[in-house]
Structures are given as structure tokens and as C-alpha cells.
Coordinates of C-alpha atoms and ligand atoms in Angstrom, one line a residue:
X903 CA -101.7 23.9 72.4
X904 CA -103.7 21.1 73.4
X905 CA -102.6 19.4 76.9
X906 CA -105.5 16.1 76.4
X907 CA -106.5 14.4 73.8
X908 CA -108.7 11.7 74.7
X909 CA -110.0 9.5 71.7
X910 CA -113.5 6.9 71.8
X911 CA -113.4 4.7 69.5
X912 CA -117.4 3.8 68.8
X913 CA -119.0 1.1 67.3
X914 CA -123.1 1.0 67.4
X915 CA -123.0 3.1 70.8
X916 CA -126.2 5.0 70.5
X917 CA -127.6 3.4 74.2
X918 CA -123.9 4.4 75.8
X919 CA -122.3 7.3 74.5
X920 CA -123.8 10.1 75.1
X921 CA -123.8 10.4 79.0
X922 CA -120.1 9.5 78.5
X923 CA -119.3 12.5 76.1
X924 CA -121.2 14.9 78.2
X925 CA -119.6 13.6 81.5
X926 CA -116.1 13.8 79.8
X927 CA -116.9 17.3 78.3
X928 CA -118.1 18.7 81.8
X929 CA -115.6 17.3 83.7
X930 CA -112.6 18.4 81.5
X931 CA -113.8 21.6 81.2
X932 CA -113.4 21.8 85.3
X933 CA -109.7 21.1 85.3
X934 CA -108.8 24.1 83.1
X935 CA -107.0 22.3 80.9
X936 CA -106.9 22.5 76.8
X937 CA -108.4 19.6 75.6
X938 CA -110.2 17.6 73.1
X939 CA -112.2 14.6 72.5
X940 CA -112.2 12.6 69.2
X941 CA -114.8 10.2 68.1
X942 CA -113.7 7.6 65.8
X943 CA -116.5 5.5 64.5
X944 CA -117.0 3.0 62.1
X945 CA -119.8 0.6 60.4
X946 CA -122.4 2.1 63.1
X947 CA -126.1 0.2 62.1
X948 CA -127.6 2.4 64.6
X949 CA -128.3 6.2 65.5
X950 CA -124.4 6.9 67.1
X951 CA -123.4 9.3 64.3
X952 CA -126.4 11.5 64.8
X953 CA -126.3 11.4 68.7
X954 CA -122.2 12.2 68.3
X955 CA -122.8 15.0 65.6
X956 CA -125.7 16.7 67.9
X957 CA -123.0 16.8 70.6
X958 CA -120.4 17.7 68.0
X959 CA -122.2 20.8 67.0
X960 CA -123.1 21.9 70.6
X961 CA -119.6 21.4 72.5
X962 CA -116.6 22.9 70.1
X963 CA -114.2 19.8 71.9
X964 CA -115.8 16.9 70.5
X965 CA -114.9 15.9 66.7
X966 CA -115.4 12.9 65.1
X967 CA -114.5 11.2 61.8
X968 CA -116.2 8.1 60.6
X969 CA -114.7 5.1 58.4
X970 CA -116.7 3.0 56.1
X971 CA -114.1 -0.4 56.4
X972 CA -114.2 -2.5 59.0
X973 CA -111.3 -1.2 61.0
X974 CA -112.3 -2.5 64.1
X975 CA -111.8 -0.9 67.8
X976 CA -107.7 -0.9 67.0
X977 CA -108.3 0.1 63.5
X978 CA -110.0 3.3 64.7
X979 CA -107.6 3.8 67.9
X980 CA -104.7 4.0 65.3
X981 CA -106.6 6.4 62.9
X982 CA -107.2 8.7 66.0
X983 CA -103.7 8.5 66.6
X984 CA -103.0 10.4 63.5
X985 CA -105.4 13.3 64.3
X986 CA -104.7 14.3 67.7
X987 CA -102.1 17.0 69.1
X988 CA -102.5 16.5 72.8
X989 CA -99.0 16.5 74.6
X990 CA -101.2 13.5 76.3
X991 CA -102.6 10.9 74.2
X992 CA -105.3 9.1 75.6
X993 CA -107.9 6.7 75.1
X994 CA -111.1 5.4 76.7
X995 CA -114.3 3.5 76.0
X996 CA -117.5 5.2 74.7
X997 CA -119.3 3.1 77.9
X998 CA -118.1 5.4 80.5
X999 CA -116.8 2.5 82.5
X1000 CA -113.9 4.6 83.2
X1001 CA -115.0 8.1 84.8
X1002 CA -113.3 11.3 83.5
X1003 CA -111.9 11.7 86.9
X1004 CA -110.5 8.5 87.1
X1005 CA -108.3 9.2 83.8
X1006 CA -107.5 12.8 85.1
X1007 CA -106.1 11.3 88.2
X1008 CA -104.2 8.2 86.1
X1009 CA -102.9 11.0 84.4
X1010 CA -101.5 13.3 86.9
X1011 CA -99.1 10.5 88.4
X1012 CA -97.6 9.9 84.9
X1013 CA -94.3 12.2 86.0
X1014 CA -91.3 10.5 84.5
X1015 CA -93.0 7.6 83.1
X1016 CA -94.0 7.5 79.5
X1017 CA -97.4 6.5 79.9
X1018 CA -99.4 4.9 82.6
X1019 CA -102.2 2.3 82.2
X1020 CA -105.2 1.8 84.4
X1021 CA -105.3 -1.7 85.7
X1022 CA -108.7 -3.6 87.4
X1023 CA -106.5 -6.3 88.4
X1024 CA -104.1 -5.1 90.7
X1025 CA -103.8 -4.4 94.5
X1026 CA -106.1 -1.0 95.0
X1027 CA -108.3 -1.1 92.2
X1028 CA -111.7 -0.2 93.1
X1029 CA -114.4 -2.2 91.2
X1030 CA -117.7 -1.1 91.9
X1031 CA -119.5 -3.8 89.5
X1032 CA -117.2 -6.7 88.0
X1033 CA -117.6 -8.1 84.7
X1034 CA -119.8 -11.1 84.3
X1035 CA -117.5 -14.4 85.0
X1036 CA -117.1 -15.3 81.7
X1037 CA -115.5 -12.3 81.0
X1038 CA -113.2 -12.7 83.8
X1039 CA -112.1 -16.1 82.8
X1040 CA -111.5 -14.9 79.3
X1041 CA -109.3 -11.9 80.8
X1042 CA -107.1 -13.8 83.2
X1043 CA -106.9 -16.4 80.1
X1044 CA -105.9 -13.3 77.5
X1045 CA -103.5 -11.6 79.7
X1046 CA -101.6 -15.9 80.3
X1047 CA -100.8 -15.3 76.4
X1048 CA -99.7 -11.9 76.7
X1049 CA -97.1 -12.5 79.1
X1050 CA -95.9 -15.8 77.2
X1051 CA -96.2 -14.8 73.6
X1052 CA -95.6 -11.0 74.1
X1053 CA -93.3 -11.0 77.3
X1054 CA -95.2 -8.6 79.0
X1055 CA -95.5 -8.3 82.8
X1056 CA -98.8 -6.5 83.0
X1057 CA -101.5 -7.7 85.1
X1058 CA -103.9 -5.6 83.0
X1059 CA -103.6 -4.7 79.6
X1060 CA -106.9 -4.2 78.0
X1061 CA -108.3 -1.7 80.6
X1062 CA -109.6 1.4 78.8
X1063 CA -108.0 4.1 80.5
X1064 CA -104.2 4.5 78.7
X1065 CA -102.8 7.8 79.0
X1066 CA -99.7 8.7 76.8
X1067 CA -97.1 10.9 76.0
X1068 CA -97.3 12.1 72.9
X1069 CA -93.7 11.6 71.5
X1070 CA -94.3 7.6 72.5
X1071 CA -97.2 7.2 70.2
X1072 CA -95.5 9.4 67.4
X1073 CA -92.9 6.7 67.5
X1074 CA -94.7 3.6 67.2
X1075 CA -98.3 4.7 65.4
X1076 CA -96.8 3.1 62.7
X1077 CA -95.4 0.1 63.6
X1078 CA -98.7 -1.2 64.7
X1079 CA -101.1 -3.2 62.4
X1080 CA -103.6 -4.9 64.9
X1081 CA -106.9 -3.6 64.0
X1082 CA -108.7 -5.7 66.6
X1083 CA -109.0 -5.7 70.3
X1084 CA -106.0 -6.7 71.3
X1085 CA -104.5 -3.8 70.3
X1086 CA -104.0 -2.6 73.7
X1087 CA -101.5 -5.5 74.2
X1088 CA -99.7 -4.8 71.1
X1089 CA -99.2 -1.5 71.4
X1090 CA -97.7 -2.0 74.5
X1091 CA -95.4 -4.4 73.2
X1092 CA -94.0 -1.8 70.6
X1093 CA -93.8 0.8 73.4
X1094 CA -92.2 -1.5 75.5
X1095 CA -89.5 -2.6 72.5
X1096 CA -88.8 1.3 72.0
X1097 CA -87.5 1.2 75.3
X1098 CA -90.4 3.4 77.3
X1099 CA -91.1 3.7 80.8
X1100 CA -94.8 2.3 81.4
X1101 CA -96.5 2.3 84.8
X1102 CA -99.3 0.3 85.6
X1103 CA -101.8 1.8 88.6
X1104 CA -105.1 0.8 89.8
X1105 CA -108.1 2.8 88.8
X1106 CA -112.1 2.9 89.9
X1107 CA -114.0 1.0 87.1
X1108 CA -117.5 -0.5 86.9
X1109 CA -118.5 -2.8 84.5
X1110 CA -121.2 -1.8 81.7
X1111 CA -124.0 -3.5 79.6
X1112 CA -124.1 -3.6 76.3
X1113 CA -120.5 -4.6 75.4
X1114 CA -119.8 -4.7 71.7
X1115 CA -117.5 -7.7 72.5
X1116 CA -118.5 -11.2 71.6
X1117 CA -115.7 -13.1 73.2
X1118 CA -116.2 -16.3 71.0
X1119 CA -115.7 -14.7 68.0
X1120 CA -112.9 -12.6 69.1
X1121 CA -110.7 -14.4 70.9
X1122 CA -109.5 -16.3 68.1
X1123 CA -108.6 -13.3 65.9
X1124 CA -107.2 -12.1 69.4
X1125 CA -104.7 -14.8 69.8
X1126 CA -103.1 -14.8 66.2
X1127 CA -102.7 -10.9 66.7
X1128 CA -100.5 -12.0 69.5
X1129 CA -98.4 -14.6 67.4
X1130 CA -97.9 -12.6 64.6
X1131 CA -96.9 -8.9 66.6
X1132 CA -94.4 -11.3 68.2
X1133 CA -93.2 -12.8 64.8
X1134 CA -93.1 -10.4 62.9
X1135 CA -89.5 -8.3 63.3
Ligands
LIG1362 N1 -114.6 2.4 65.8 C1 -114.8 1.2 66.4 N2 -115.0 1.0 67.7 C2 -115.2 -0.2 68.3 C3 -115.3 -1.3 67.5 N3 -115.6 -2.4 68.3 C4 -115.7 -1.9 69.5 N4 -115.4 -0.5 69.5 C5 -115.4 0.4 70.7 O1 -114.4 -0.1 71.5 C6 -114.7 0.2 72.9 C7 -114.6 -1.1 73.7 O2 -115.7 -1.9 73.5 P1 -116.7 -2.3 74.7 O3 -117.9 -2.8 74.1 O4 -116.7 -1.3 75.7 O5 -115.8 -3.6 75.2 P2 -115.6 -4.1 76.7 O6 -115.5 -2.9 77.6 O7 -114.4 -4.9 76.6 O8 -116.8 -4.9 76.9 C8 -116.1 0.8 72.8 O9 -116.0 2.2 72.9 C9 -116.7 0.3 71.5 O10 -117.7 1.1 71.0 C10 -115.2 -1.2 66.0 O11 -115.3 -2.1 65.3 N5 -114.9 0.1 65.6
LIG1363 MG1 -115.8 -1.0 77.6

């Protein structure tokens, strides 16, 4: 039995990943508790596969699989999806800007609730470096939409730190189509259709460099995700 599965999706991560799989490894091998980590890569330009298969071969939690399409961070989050067996599903960032600690804790007050999502934008977050203005804009500007187009009443939805029950993403994995980055909000509009109890709790988070995000070109793409999760029935 594994009690955490914790899936990175990676795109041209060689600069970032590899403290964050040896942090995540150490630190879950502390709690005691069965667990594994699954790399889910795609179109990498750069040296990411051969830093993730050194650590592959040394720690037996990590895996990884690799796509050659385009599948984009959602694309990849839903492909992990179908390869885990953690009786908590969760995701993060390869960037580390969410410490394993912090999604250990996130994960301990998830009690009745079906899954609880880290937020940086609510009362008692903790942000020890913020994201560069733009960015900010752009958030409080994507999360506008999400509450009008999707109906959702979360502060934060794109956070990295999503932990899961597992029978929740067994039931929607495949209802969801959005291969970009706002899958975050759309999966949470499908968990929130089936009827699930979601909590949203402050976290500690710090900003990294390097993002893989260009928010001109994916804001757009972004945006029609929302319309057409909200159209479709
Ligand atoms: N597999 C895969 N992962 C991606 C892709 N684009 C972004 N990611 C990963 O998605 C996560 C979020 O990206 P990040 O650069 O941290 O975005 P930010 O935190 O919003 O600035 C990181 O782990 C990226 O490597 C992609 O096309 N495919
Ligand atoms: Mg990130």
C-alpha cells in the first residue's frame, strides 16, 4: 500500500529539480510513511531526463515516464493520474516552491474533507519571496475568471500544493481534458460538480526563478480552457 503519491510534472527542469527530488525523498522518508514520487516529463530540450533517471536509479521512490507530445503541465498531471496508487494523490512543482513539509502538514488537516489546496492568497499564508508583480496581476486577473466563468470561490487555485483523496481523482481523471495550466482550476471545477468537500488553507511558499511560464502566451490558451470546461456538459 502506498499512503503518498506525489506527482512533478517537469518540463526543461534541469537548473530546479534536483534539490527538489532529494528534499522530497529525504523528507518523506522521515515521516514513515509509504510513498512515492512520479516524474512526468515531456519535450525536455535540456539535461532533466538524465538528472531524473540518476535519481531514479539511486532512490527506489522516484519513477518517471516521459511523453513525446506536447501534453503540457495538465497533460502530464492527468497521465500521472493514471499511474499512481497513493490513498493521497498529490501534486507539486519540480521548483521546490512548495517544501515537502509544507504538503505533509496540508495533508494532515485533510480529515473529512476530500482534498485540501494550499493557497498563497489567503489570511496566514506565509510568503517568504512573492512572485514578481506581473505575475501577481496576472493571478488576481486568472482567479476574476475563475470565479465568473467557473463559479468557484477559491482565493487560490493554481498553487502547487493539492493533496487528494484518491477515490476523488478516480472519479473525475477522466472527465478532464485541459492539458494546460489551468488545469488546476478545472479540475476543481469537476471535483466541485461531483459534489466533494474541498478546503482551502494557507501554506509557506517562496517564489522561484526560472519559471517555465510565459504568461503572454498562456493566458490566452488559459482563458478559452475556462469557457469551454464551463460549456461543455
Ligand atoms: N510535463 C510538463 N510539465 C510542465 C510543462 N510546463 C510546465 N511544467 C511543469 O509545471 C510546473 C509548474 O511550472 P512552473 O515553471 O513552476 O510555473 P510557476 O510556478 O507558475 O511559475 C513545473 O514543475 C514545470 O516543470 C509541460 O509542458 N510539460
Ligand atoms: Mg512553480
Amino acid at each position: 500500500m502506498t499512503d503518498y503519491s506525489i506527482i512533478i510534472p517537469a518540463h526543461n527542469e534541469e537548473k530546479r529539480i534536483k534539490n527538489t527530488l532529494i528534499n522530497y525523498v529525504n523528507f518523506f522518508r522521515n515521516t514513515g510513511k509509504d510513498f512515492e514520487i512520479l516524474v512526468v516529463l515531456n519535450g525536455c530540450k535540456d539535461n532533466t531526463i538524465s538528472i531524473v533517471k540518476e535519481l531514479e536509479n539511486k532512490h527506489k521512490e522516484i519513477k518517471h515516464v516521459n511523453f513525446d507530445g506536447a501534453i503540457g503541465k495538465g497533460g502530464a498531471l492527468l497521465e500521472g493520474f493514471k499511474l499512481v496508487n497513493g490513498d493521497l494523490v498529490t501534486y507539486t512543482d519540480a521548483d521546490g516552491a512548495t517544501l515537502p513539509e509544507t504538503l505533509f502538514e496540508l495533508s494532515k488537516k485533510i480529515s473529512d474533507y476530500d482534498g485540501i489546496i494550499g493557497s498563497r492568497w489567503i489570511k496566514g499564508a506565509n510568503i517568504l519571496k512573492k512572485q514578481p508583480l506581473s505575475r501577481r496581476i496576472a493571478s488576481r486577473g486568472f482567479n476574476l475568471l475563475v470565479r465568473i466563468i467557473l463559479g468557484l470561490n477559491y482565493k487560490d487555485t493554481q498553487c502547487a500544493a493539492k493533496v487528494f483523496k484518491k477515490n476523488v481523482i478516480d472519479k473525475i481523471k477522466n472527465k478532464v481534458e485541459s492539458t494546460n495550466f489551468a488545469i488546476d482550476a478545472v479540475l476543481l471545477y469537476h471535483i466541485k460538480k461531483e459534489g466533494f468537500k474541498i478546503k482551502e488553507e494557507p501554506i509557506t511558499w517562496e517564489d522561484k526563478e526560472f519559471s517555465t511560464l510565459r504568461i503572454r502566451k498562456v493566458i490566452p490558451n488559459m482563458f478559452m480552457t475556462l469557457v469551454k470546461t464551463r460549456l461543455k456538459k
